[in-house]
Short mmCIF file of C-alpha atoms and ligand atoms in Angstrom, two decimals:
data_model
loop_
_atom_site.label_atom_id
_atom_site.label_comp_id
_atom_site.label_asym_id
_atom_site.label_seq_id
_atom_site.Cartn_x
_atom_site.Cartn_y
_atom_site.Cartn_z
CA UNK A 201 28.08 1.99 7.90
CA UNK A 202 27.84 -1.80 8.10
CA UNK A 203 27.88 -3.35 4.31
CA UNK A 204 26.55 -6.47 4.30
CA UNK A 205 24.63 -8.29 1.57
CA UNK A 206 21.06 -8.72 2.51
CA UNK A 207 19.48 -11.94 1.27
CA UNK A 208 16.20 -10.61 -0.19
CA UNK A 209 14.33 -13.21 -1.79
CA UNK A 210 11.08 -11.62 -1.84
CA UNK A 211 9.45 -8.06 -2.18
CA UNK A 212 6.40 -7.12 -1.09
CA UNK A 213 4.85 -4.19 -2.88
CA UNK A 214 1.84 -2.40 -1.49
CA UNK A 215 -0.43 -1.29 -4.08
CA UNK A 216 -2.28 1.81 -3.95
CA UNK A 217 0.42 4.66 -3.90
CA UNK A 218 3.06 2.69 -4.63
CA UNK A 219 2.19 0.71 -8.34
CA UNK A 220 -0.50 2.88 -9.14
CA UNK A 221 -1.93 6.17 -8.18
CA UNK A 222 -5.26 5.25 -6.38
CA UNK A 223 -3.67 6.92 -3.30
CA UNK A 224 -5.45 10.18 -4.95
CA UNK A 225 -8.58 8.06 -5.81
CA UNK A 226 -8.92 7.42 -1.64
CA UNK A 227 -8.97 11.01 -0.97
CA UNK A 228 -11.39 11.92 -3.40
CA UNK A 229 -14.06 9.83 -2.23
CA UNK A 230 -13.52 10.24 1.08
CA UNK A 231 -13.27 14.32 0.62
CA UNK A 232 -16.69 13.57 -1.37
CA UNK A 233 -18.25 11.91 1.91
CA UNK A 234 -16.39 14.03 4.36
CA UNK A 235 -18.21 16.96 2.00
CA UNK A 236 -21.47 15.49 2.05
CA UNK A 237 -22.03 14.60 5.67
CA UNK A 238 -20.54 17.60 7.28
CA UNK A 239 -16.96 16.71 8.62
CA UNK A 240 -13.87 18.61 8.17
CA UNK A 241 -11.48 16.86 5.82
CA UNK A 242 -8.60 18.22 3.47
CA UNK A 243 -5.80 16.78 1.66
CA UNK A 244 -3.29 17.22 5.36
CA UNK A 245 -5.94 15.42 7.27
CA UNK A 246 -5.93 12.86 4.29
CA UNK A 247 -2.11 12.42 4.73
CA UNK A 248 -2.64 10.51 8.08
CA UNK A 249 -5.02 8.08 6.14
CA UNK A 250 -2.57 6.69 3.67
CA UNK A 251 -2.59 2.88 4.50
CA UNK A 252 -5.36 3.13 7.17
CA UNK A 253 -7.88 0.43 6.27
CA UNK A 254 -11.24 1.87 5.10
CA UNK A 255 -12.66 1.76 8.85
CA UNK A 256 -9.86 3.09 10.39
CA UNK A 257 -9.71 5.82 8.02
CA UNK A 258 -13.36 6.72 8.48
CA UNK A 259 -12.68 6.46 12.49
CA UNK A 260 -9.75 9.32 12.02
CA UNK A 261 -12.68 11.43 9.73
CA UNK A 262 -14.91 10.90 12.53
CA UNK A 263 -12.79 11.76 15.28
CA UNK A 264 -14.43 12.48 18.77
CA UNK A 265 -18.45 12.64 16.80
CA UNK A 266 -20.43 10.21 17.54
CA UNK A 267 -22.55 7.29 14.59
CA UNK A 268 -24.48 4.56 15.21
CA UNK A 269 -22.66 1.58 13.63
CA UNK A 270 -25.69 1.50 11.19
CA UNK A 271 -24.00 4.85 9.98
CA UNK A 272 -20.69 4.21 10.11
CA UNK A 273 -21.29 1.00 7.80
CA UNK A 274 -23.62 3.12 5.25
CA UNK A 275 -20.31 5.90 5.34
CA UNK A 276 -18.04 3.44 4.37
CA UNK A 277 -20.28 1.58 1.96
CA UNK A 278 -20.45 5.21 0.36
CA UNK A 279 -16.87 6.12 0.27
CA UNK A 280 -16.43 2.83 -1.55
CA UNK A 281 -19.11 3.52 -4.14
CA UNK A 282 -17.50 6.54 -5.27
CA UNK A 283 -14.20 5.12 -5.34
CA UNK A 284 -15.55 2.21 -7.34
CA UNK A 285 -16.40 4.49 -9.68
CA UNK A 286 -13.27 5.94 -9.74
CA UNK A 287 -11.53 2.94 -10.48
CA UNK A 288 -13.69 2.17 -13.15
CA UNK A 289 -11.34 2.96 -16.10
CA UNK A 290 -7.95 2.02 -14.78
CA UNK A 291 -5.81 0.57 -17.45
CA UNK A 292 -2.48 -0.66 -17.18
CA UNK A 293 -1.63 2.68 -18.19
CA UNK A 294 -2.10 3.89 -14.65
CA UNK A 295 0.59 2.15 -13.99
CA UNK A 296 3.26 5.03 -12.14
CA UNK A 297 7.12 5.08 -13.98
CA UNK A 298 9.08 2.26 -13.27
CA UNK A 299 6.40 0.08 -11.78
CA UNK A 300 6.37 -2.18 -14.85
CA UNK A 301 10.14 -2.60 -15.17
CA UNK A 302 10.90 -3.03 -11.74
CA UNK A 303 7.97 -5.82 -11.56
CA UNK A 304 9.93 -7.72 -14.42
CA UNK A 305 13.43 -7.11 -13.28
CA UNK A 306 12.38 -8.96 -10.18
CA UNK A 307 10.86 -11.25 -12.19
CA UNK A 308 13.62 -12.43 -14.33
CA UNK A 309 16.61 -12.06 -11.30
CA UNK A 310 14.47 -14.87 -9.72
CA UNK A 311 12.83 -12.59 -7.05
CA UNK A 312 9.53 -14.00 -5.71
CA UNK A 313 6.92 -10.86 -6.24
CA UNK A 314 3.98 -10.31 -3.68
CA UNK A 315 1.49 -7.63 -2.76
CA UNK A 316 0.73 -6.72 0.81
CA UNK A 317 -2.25 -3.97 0.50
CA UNK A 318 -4.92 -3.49 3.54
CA UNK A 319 -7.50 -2.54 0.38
CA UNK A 320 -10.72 -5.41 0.08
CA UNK A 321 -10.63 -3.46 -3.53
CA UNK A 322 -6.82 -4.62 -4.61
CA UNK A 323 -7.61 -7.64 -6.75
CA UNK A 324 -10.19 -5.63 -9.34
CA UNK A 325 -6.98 -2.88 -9.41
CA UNK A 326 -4.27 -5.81 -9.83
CA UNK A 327 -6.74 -7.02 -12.73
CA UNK A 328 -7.64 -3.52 -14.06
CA UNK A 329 -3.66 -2.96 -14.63
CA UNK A 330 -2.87 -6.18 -15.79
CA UNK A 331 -0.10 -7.18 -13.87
CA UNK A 332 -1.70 -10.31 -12.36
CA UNK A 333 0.49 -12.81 -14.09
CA UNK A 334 3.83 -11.16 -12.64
CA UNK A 335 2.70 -11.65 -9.00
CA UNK A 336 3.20 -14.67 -6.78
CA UNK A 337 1.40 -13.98 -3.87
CA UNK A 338 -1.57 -11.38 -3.00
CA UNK A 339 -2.28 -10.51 0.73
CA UNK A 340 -5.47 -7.90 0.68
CA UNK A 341 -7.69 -6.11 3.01
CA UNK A 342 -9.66 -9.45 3.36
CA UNK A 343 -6.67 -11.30 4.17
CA UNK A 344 -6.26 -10.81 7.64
CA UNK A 345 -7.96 -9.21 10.52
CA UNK A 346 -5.55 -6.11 12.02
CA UNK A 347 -4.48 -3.77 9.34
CA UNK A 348 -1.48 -1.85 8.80
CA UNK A 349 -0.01 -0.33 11.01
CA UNK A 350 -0.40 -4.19 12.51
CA UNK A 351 2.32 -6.65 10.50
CA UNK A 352 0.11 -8.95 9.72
CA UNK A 353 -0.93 -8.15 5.76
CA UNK A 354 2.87 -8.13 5.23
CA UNK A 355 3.41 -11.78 7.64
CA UNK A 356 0.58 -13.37 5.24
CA UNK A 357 2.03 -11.88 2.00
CA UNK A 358 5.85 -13.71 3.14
CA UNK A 359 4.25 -16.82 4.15
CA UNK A 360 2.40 -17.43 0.88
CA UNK A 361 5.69 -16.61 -0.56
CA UNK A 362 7.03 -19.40 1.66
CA UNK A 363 9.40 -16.63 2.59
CA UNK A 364 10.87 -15.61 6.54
CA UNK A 365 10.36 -12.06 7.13
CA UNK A 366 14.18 -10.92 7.15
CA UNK A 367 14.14 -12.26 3.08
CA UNK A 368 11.94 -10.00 2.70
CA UNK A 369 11.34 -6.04 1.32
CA UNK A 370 8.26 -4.00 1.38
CA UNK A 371 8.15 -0.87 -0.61
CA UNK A 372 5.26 1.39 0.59
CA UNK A 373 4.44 4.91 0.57
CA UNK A 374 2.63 5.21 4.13
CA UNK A 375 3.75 5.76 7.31
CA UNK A 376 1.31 3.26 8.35
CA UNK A 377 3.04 0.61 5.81
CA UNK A 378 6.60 1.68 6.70
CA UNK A 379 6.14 0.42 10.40
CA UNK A 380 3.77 -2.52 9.81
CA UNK A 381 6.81 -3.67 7.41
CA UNK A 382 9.59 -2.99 10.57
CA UNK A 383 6.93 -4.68 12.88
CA UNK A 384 6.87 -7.64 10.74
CA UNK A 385 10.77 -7.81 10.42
CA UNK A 386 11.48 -6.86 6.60
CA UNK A 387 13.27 -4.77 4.70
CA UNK A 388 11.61 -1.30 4.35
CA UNK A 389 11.62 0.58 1.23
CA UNK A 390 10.00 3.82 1.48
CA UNK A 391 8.12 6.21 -1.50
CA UNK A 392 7.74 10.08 -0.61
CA UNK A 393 8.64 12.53 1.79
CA UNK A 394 10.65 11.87 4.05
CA UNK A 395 8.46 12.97 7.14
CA UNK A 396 6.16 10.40 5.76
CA UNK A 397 8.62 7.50 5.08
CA UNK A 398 11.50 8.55 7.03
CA UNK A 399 11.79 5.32 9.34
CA UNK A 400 12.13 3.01 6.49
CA UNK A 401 16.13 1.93 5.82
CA UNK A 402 15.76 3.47 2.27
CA UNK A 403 13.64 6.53 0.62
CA UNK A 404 13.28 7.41 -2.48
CA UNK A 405 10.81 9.78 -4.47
CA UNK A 406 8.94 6.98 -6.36
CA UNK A 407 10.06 4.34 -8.53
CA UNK A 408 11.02 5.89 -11.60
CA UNK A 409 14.73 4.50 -12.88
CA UNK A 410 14.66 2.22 -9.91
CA UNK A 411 16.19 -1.26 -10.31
CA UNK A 412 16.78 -4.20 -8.20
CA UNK A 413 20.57 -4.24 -8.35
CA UNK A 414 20.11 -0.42 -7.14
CA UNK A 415 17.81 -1.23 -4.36
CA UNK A 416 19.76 -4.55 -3.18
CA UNK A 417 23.40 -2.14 -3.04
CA UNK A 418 21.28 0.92 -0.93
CA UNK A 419 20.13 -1.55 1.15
CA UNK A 420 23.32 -3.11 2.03
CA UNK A 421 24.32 0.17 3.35
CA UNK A 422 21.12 0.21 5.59
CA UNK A 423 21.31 -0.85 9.09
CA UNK A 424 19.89 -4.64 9.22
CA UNK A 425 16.21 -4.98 9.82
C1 LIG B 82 -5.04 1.12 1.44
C2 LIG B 82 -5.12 2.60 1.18
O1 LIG B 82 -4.25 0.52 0.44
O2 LIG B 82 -6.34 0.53 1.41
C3 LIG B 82 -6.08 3.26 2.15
O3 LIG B 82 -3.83 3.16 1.33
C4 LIG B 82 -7.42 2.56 2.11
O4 LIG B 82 -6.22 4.62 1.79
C5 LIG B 82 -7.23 1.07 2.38
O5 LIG B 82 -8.29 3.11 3.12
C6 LIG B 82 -8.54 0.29 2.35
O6 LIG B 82 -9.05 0.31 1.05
P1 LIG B 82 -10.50 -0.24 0.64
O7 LIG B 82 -10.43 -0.31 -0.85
O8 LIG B 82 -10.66 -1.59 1.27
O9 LIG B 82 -11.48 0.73 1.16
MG1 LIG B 83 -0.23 2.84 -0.12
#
């Protein structure tokens, strides 16, 4: 086990799943469309969404069947009504454990803050929970044009941090996030099951208790990125 001292200087925190719990929000609506128009869909299928920008994940729903584009647009336009709607009354109180304290730890150790999320919907959440003035940098699903598992939301979150990848740590709770953040050359801090998260250099079950000085000493056990 090597034990070297990792110089993090950023972390890169995807949003939904991970600060808040809009993961479950996702499935909902698309269950609701899945429902609606006929396709098979349950909460395994929804597993291999997590991360999957909102075309991508339709494209998994979808599988082998084929739309027009005129109805794979009016799909996804639907999905994201109903998960509009579903956002409607976050509060900072959807917040998940340890979120909030972990934000302001990083805060006050000096620890530029950033978001990487492949959502076009992450800047109404980041308002909704009021935790807009502890972030430095937001990279969202408009942000760049390949989305996770492609590096490049995490790439754009470092360099608005005017941070090199290797100072950097993503904590995500998709697969999907897990290897755009190895793509990309950061630190990877996975949330969940280990089948889901495994190939990050940490896991852990969420963020409850979790503090910087914690994360910085498990990752110096971790084999460099
Ligand atoms: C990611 C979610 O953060 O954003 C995915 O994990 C979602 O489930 C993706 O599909 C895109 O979100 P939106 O809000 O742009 O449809
Ligand atoms: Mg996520």
């Amino acid at each position: 086990m090597s034990n070297h001292l990792p110089q993090i200087q950023g972390v890169i925190f995807d949003l939904d799943g991970v600060l808040t719990d809009t993961a479950e929000f996702h499935y909902q609506a698309w269950q609701k469309l899945a429902d609606e128009a006929g396709l098979p869909f349950d909460r395994e299928a929804n597993e291999a969404l997590r991360g999957l920008s909102r075309r991508e994940s339709l494209m998994q729903i979808v599988g082998d069947r084929s739309f027009s584009e005129e109805t794979i647009q009016a799909m996804m336009d639907k999905k994201n009504g109903y998960y509009v709607d579903l956002i409607q009354n976050i509060t900072s109180a959807e917040l998940l454990p340890g979120a909030l304290a972990l934000l302001d730890e990083l805060r006050q150790a000096g620890v530029k803050v950033g978001i990487g999320s492949g959502s076009k919907n992450a800047r109404t959440i980041i308002d909704k929970l009021g935790i807009a003035d502890r972030l430095d940098a937001i990279a969202d699903g408009y942000s760049v044009k390949n989305s996770k598992p492609a590096p490049d939301v995490f790439l754009h979150a470092a360099s608005l941090l005017e941070l090199e990848p290797s100072q950097c740590a993503v904590v995500e709770d998709a697969g999907a996030g897990v290897a755009a953040a190895l793509a990309a050359g950061m630190w990877a801090i996975g949330l969940g099951p280990a089948e889901r998260v495994g190939a990050a250099h940490m896991v852990l079950p969420s963020l409850d208790g979790v503090t910087w000085t914690d994360l910085q000493a498990k990752l110096a056990q971790a084999k460099p990125c």
